Amino acid sequence: MKRQNNEKIFFERLEKIDPAIISALKLPKKRFSFRINRLKTTNDEVLDKLEKVSIVPKRVEWFEDAYVLPLEERQNLIKTDLYTDGKIYIQNLSSMVAALELSLKEDEWLLDLASAPGGKALLWSSLLENRGKISAVEPDRNRFFMLKRNFKISGAKNIRAYQKDGRTIGKRCPEYFDKVLLDAPCSSESKFDLSIENPVKYWSIRRVYRNSRLQKELILSAWESLKPGGVLVYATCTFSPEENEEVVNFLLEKRADAFLTEPDIILENFKSGLTFWEGRAFDESLKKAVRIVPDGLFDGFFLAKIKKVR
Ligand code: SAM
């Protein structure tokens, strides 16, 4: 009974957030994406080796290191040395967009405040070829070791990992970082597979509220650790406005030096952030946040780019 009620609430909310999401989540996943790891290989080497096993990926227009393949090729790709040697990294395109929005430069220091398994930090190690400095924070012991293992396999030498609670970093490291990524722990609604029975088994509105409270603490910590003039990217893989626009709106209300800026990458399936939810208005600038509508290739995602004025 309780489960049925949860499911009803879940779908009613999605319908209100954006009816396009429900039909999109029902689309079968037909493709997946990966990117090359410049620390270990080149585009040419990857394409040559894949061609030898009859795998021909399609390059993504907006990111030269990213490729797309039909889902049936996933197992074949995982079996190649390219994958086991860490020369390629399977990563959803939405995650790549969120990471790219950081535009990290080689003389900058990035804090990845909720880091495991480390895919977004690794994108920058690869792009900057181990230049630039990255601190990666993850409190969960198992996930922390997975993170360190991924950094090692990928050959990343510019990342230091810390097993800490992200909420403590702002106080420990005030105004240390040029860029901060908060890819927040969330209710992961975009990962629900609506083609299976009982897809929202682990979802409840209470969990959404609990996540929202944690995310608000984390975003304040992220903000405190950011240098004036720096940029924070806040991201989640969930649709609930309480975990997205409401968290960013909370920061805007609390910190007068926080301003949303337009993202660099805008694609067809991107929509603006909400400025109104359940009788509550958010700051108009939340239109600059992005909601990525899932489409069978891109996962559903929310991201906001926030500048700290000097
Ligand atoms: N950025 C990662 C990537 O691209 O591979 C994915 C991060 S995942 C969405 C969120 C992570 O936040 C999880 O690994 C979770 O264990 C971690 N987390 C949970 N509570 C946290 C906290 N209080 N401080 C920092 N991280 C936390």
PDB file of N, CA, C and O and ligand atoms in Angstrom, residues 89 91 112-120 137-140 143 164-167 181 183-185 214 218, ligand 1:
ATOM      1  N   TYR A  89      37.323   5.262 -20.839  1.00  0.00           N
ATOM      2  CA  TYR A  89      36.494   5.309 -19.627  1.00  0.00           C
ATOM      3  C   TYR A  89      35.047   5.421 -20.077  1.00  0.00           C
ATOM      4  O   TYR A  89      34.691   6.345 -20.828  1.00  0.00           O
ATOM      5  N   GLN A  91      31.524   6.549 -19.741  1.00  0.00           N
ATOM      6  CA  GLN A  91      30.941   7.663 -18.975  1.00  0.00           C
ATOM      7  C   GLN A  91      29.762   8.239 -19.754  1.00  0.00           C
ATOM      8  O   GLN A  91      29.859   8.418 -20.977  1.00  0.00           O
ATOM      9  N   ASP A 112      36.856  18.362  -6.039  1.00  0.00           N
ATOM     10  CA  ASP A 112      35.733  17.497  -6.427  1.00  0.00           C
ATOM     11  C   ASP A 112      35.164  16.982  -5.105  1.00  0.00           C
ATOM     12  O   ASP A 112      35.710  16.063  -4.501  1.00  0.00           O
ATOM     13  N   LEU A 113      34.087  17.597  -4.657  1.00  0.00           N
ATOM     14  CA  LEU A 113      33.662  17.449  -3.251  1.00  0.00           C
ATOM     15  C   LEU A 113      32.900  16.159  -2.939  1.00  0.00           C
ATOM     16  O   LEU A 113      32.746  15.797  -1.767  1.00  0.00           O
ATOM     17  N   ALA A 114      32.397  15.490  -3.945  1.00  0.00           N
ATOM     18  CA  ALA A 114      31.672  14.211  -3.730  1.00  0.00           C
ATOM     19  C   ALA A 114      32.102  13.322  -4.894  1.00  0.00           C
ATOM     20  O   ALA A 114      31.399  13.202  -5.878  1.00  0.00           O
ATOM     21  N   SER A 115      33.252  12.696  -4.760  1.00  0.00           N
ATOM     22  CA  SER A 115      34.020  12.330  -5.955  1.00  0.00           C
ATOM     23  C   SER A 115      33.824  10.936  -6.546  1.00  0.00           C
ATOM     24  O   SER A 115      33.975  10.750  -7.752  1.00  0.00           O
ATOM     25  N   ALA A 116      33.552   9.930  -5.708  1.00  0.00           N
ATOM     26  CA  ALA A 116      33.578   8.550  -6.225  1.00  0.00           C
ATOM     27  C   ALA A 116      32.439   8.285  -7.223  1.00  0.00           C
ATOM     28  O   ALA A 116      31.338   8.799  -7.026  1.00  0.00           O
ATOM     29  N   PRO A 117      32.697   7.538  -8.286  1.00  0.00           N
ATOM     30  CA  PRO A 117      33.923   6.795  -8.601  1.00  0.00           C
ATOM     31  C   PRO A 117      35.025   7.609  -9.282  1.00  0.00           C
ATOM     32  O   PRO A 117      36.040   7.043  -9.673  1.00  0.00           O
ATOM     33  N   GLY A 118      34.840   8.915  -9.438  1.00  0.00           N
ATOM     34  CA  GLY A 118      35.947   9.752  -9.888  1.00  0.00           C
ATOM     35  C   GLY A 118      35.951  10.121 -11.358  1.00  0.00           C
ATOM     36  O   GLY A 118      36.895  10.731 -11.852  1.00  0.00           O
ATOM     37  N   GLY A 119      34.879   9.772 -12.061  1.00  0.00           N
ATOM     38  CA  GLY A 119      34.840   9.980 -13.515  1.00  0.00           C
ATOM     39  C   GLY A 119      35.045  11.424 -13.947  1.00  0.00           C
ATOM     40  O   GLY A 119      35.712  11.687 -14.952  1.00  0.00           O
ATOM     41  N   LYS A 120      34.490  12.356 -13.185  1.00  0.00           N
ATOM     42  CA  LYS A 120      34.573  13.754 -13.636  1.00  0.00           C
ATOM     43  C   LYS A 120      35.950  14.336 -13.347  1.00  0.00           C
ATOM     44  O   LYS A 120      36.499  15.095 -14.130  1.00  0.00           O
ATOM     45  N   VAL A 137      37.278  14.371  -2.745  1.00  0.00           N
ATOM     46  CA  VAL A 137      36.787  14.041  -1.404  1.00  0.00           C
ATOM     47  C   VAL A 137      35.667  13.013  -1.508  1.00  0.00           C
ATOM     48  O   VAL A 137      34.752  13.169  -2.340  1.00  0.00           O
ATOM     49  N   GLU A 138      35.753  11.971  -0.688  1.00  0.00           N
ATOM     50  CA  GLU A 138      34.701  10.946  -0.660  1.00  0.00           C
ATOM     51  C   GLU A 138      34.672  10.332   0.749  1.00  0.00           C
ATOM     52  O   GLU A 138      35.687   9.815   1.201  1.00  0.00           O
ATOM     53  N   PRO A 139      33.534  10.367   1.436  1.00  0.00           N
ATOM     54  CA  PRO A 139      33.511   9.853   2.807  1.00  0.00           C
ATOM     55  C   PRO A 139      33.321   8.341   2.930  1.00  0.00           C
ATOM     56  O   PRO A 139      33.765   7.744   3.903  1.00  0.00           O
ATOM     57  N   ASP A 140      32.678   7.744   1.935  1.00  0.00           N
ATOM     58  CA  ASP A 140      32.328   6.323   2.055  1.00  0.00           C
ATOM     59  C   ASP A 140      33.581   5.459   1.814  1.00  0.00           C
ATOM     60  O   ASP A 140      34.234   5.570   0.764  1.00  0.00           O
ATOM     61  N   ARG A 143      33.708   3.238  -1.363  1.00  0.00           N
ATOM     62  CA  ARG A 143      33.752   4.080  -2.562  1.00  0.00           C
ATOM     63  C   ARG A 143      35.075   4.847  -2.649  1.00  0.00           C
ATOM     64  O   ARG A 143      35.585   5.108  -3.729  1.00  0.00           O
ATOM     65  N   LYS A 164      36.938  12.049   3.543  1.00  0.00           N
ATOM     66  CA  LYS A 164      36.382  13.046   4.468  1.00  0.00           C
ATOM     67  C   LYS A 164      34.918  13.289   4.114  1.00  0.00           C
ATOM     68  O   LYS A 164      34.494  13.042   2.989  1.00  0.00           O
ATOM     69  N   ASP A 165      34.194  13.860   5.067  1.00  0.00           N
ATOM     70  CA  ASP A 165      32.835  14.328   4.803  1.00  0.00           C
ATOM     71  C   ASP A 165      32.932  15.708   4.138  1.00  0.00           C
ATOM     72  O   ASP A 165      33.579  16.606   4.699  1.00  0.00           O
ATOM     73  N   GLY A 166      32.298  15.846   2.985  1.00  0.00           N
ATOM     74  CA  GLY A 166      32.362  17.101   2.235  1.00  0.00           C
ATOM     75  C   GLY A 166      31.884  18.305   3.041  1.00  0.00           C
ATOM     76  O   GLY A 166      32.285  19.434   2.772  1.00  0.00           O
ATOM     77  N   ARG A 167      31.044  18.051   4.016  1.00  0.00           N
ATOM     78  CA  ARG A 167      30.497  19.174   4.799  1.00  0.00           C
ATOM     79  C   ARG A 167      31.561  19.871   5.640  1.00  0.00           C
ATOM     80  O   ARG A 167      31.353  20.980   6.114  1.00  0.00           O
ATOM     81  N   LEU A 181      33.556  21.314  -7.897  1.00  0.00           N
ATOM     82  CA  LEU A 181      32.462  20.505  -8.439  1.00  0.00           C
ATOM     83  C   LEU A 181      31.745  19.858  -7.271  1.00  0.00           C
ATOM     84  O   LEU A 181      32.375  19.165  -6.470  1.00  0.00           O
ATOM     85  N   ASP A 183      29.026  17.283  -7.330  1.00  0.00           N
ATOM     86  CA  ASP A 183      28.162  16.319  -8.030  1.00  0.00           C
ATOM     87  C   ASP A 183      27.496  15.541  -6.898  1.00  0.00           C
ATOM     88  O   ASP A 183      27.976  14.490  -6.480  1.00  0.00           O
ATOM     89  N   ALA A 184      26.415  16.086  -6.409  1.00  0.00           N
ATOM     90  CA  ALA A 184      25.926  15.743  -5.070  1.00  0.00           C
ATOM     91  C   ALA A 184      25.298  14.354  -4.973  1.00  0.00           C
ATOM     92  O   ALA A 184      24.678  13.867  -5.937  1.00  0.00           O
ATOM     93  N   PRO A 185      25.440  13.723  -3.784  1.00  0.00           N
ATOM     94  CA  PRO A 185      24.655  12.509  -3.536  1.00  0.00           C
ATOM     95  C   PRO A 185      23.175  12.884  -3.653  1.00  0.00           C
ATOM     96  O   PRO A 185      22.765  13.931  -3.130  1.00  0.00           O
ATOM     97  N   LEU A 214      20.973  17.522   3.139  1.00  0.00           N
ATOM     98  CA  LEU A 214      22.417  17.247   3.026  1.00  0.00           C
ATOM     99  C   LEU A 214      23.042  18.115   1.928  1.00  0.00           C
ATOM    100  O   LEU A 214      24.119  18.702   2.102  1.00  0.00           O
ATOM    101  N   LEU A 218      26.143  20.712   1.981  1.00  0.00           N
ATOM    102  CA  LEU A 218      27.308  20.517   1.102  1.00  0.00           C
ATOM    103  C   LEU A 218      27.561  21.737   0.229  1.00  0.00           C
ATOM    104  O   LEU A 218      28.707  22.134   0.019  1.00  0.00           O
TER     105      LEU A 218
HETATM  106  N1  SAM B   1      31.384  12.814  -9.298  1.00  0.00           N
HETATM  107  C1  SAM B   1      31.342  11.375  -9.313  1.00  0.00           C
HETATM  108  C2  SAM B   1      31.713  10.882 -10.703  1.00  0.00           C
HETATM  109  O1  SAM B   1      31.502  11.578 -11.680  1.00  0.00           O
HETATM  110  O2  SAM B   1      32.242   9.764 -10.798  1.00  0.00           O
HETATM  111  C3  SAM B   1      29.985  10.849  -8.841  1.00  0.00           C
HETATM  112  C4  SAM B   1      29.573  11.327  -7.465  1.00  0.00           C
HETATM  113  S1  SAM B   1      28.125  10.547  -6.791  1.00  0.00           S
HETATM  114  C5  SAM B   1      26.869  11.330  -7.670  1.00  0.00           C
HETATM  115  C6  SAM B   1      27.981  11.260  -5.206  1.00  0.00           C
HETATM  116  C7  SAM B   1      29.008  10.786  -4.192  1.00  0.00           C
HETATM  117  O3  SAM B   1      28.832  11.571  -3.001  1.00  0.00           O
HETATM  118  C8  SAM B   1      28.871   9.343  -3.737  1.00  0.00           C
HETATM  119  O4  SAM B   1      30.072   8.655  -3.979  1.00  0.00           O
HETATM  120  C9  SAM B   1      28.604   9.430  -2.239  1.00  0.00           C
HETATM  121  O5  SAM B   1      29.201   8.396  -1.471  1.00  0.00           O
HETATM  122  C10 SAM B   1      29.222  10.777  -1.913  1.00  0.00           C
HETATM  123  N2  SAM B   1      28.759  11.407  -0.640  1.00  0.00           N
HETATM  124  C11 SAM B   1      27.726  11.051   0.162  1.00  0.00           C
HETATM  125  N3  SAM B   1      27.679  11.845   1.254  1.00  0.00           N
HETATM  126  C12 SAM B   1      28.702  12.735   1.125  1.00  0.00           C
HETATM  127  C13 SAM B   1      29.207  13.779   1.942  1.00  0.00           C
HETATM  128  N4  SAM B   1      28.638  14.092   3.107  1.00  0.00           N
HETATM  129  N5  SAM B   1      30.299  14.448   1.518  1.00  0.00           N
HETATM  130  C14 SAM B   1      30.880  14.155   0.333  1.00  0.00           C
HETATM  131  N6  SAM B   1      30.445  13.167  -0.482  1.00  0.00           N
HETATM  132  C15 SAM B   1      29.379  12.462  -0.088  1.00  0.00           C
END
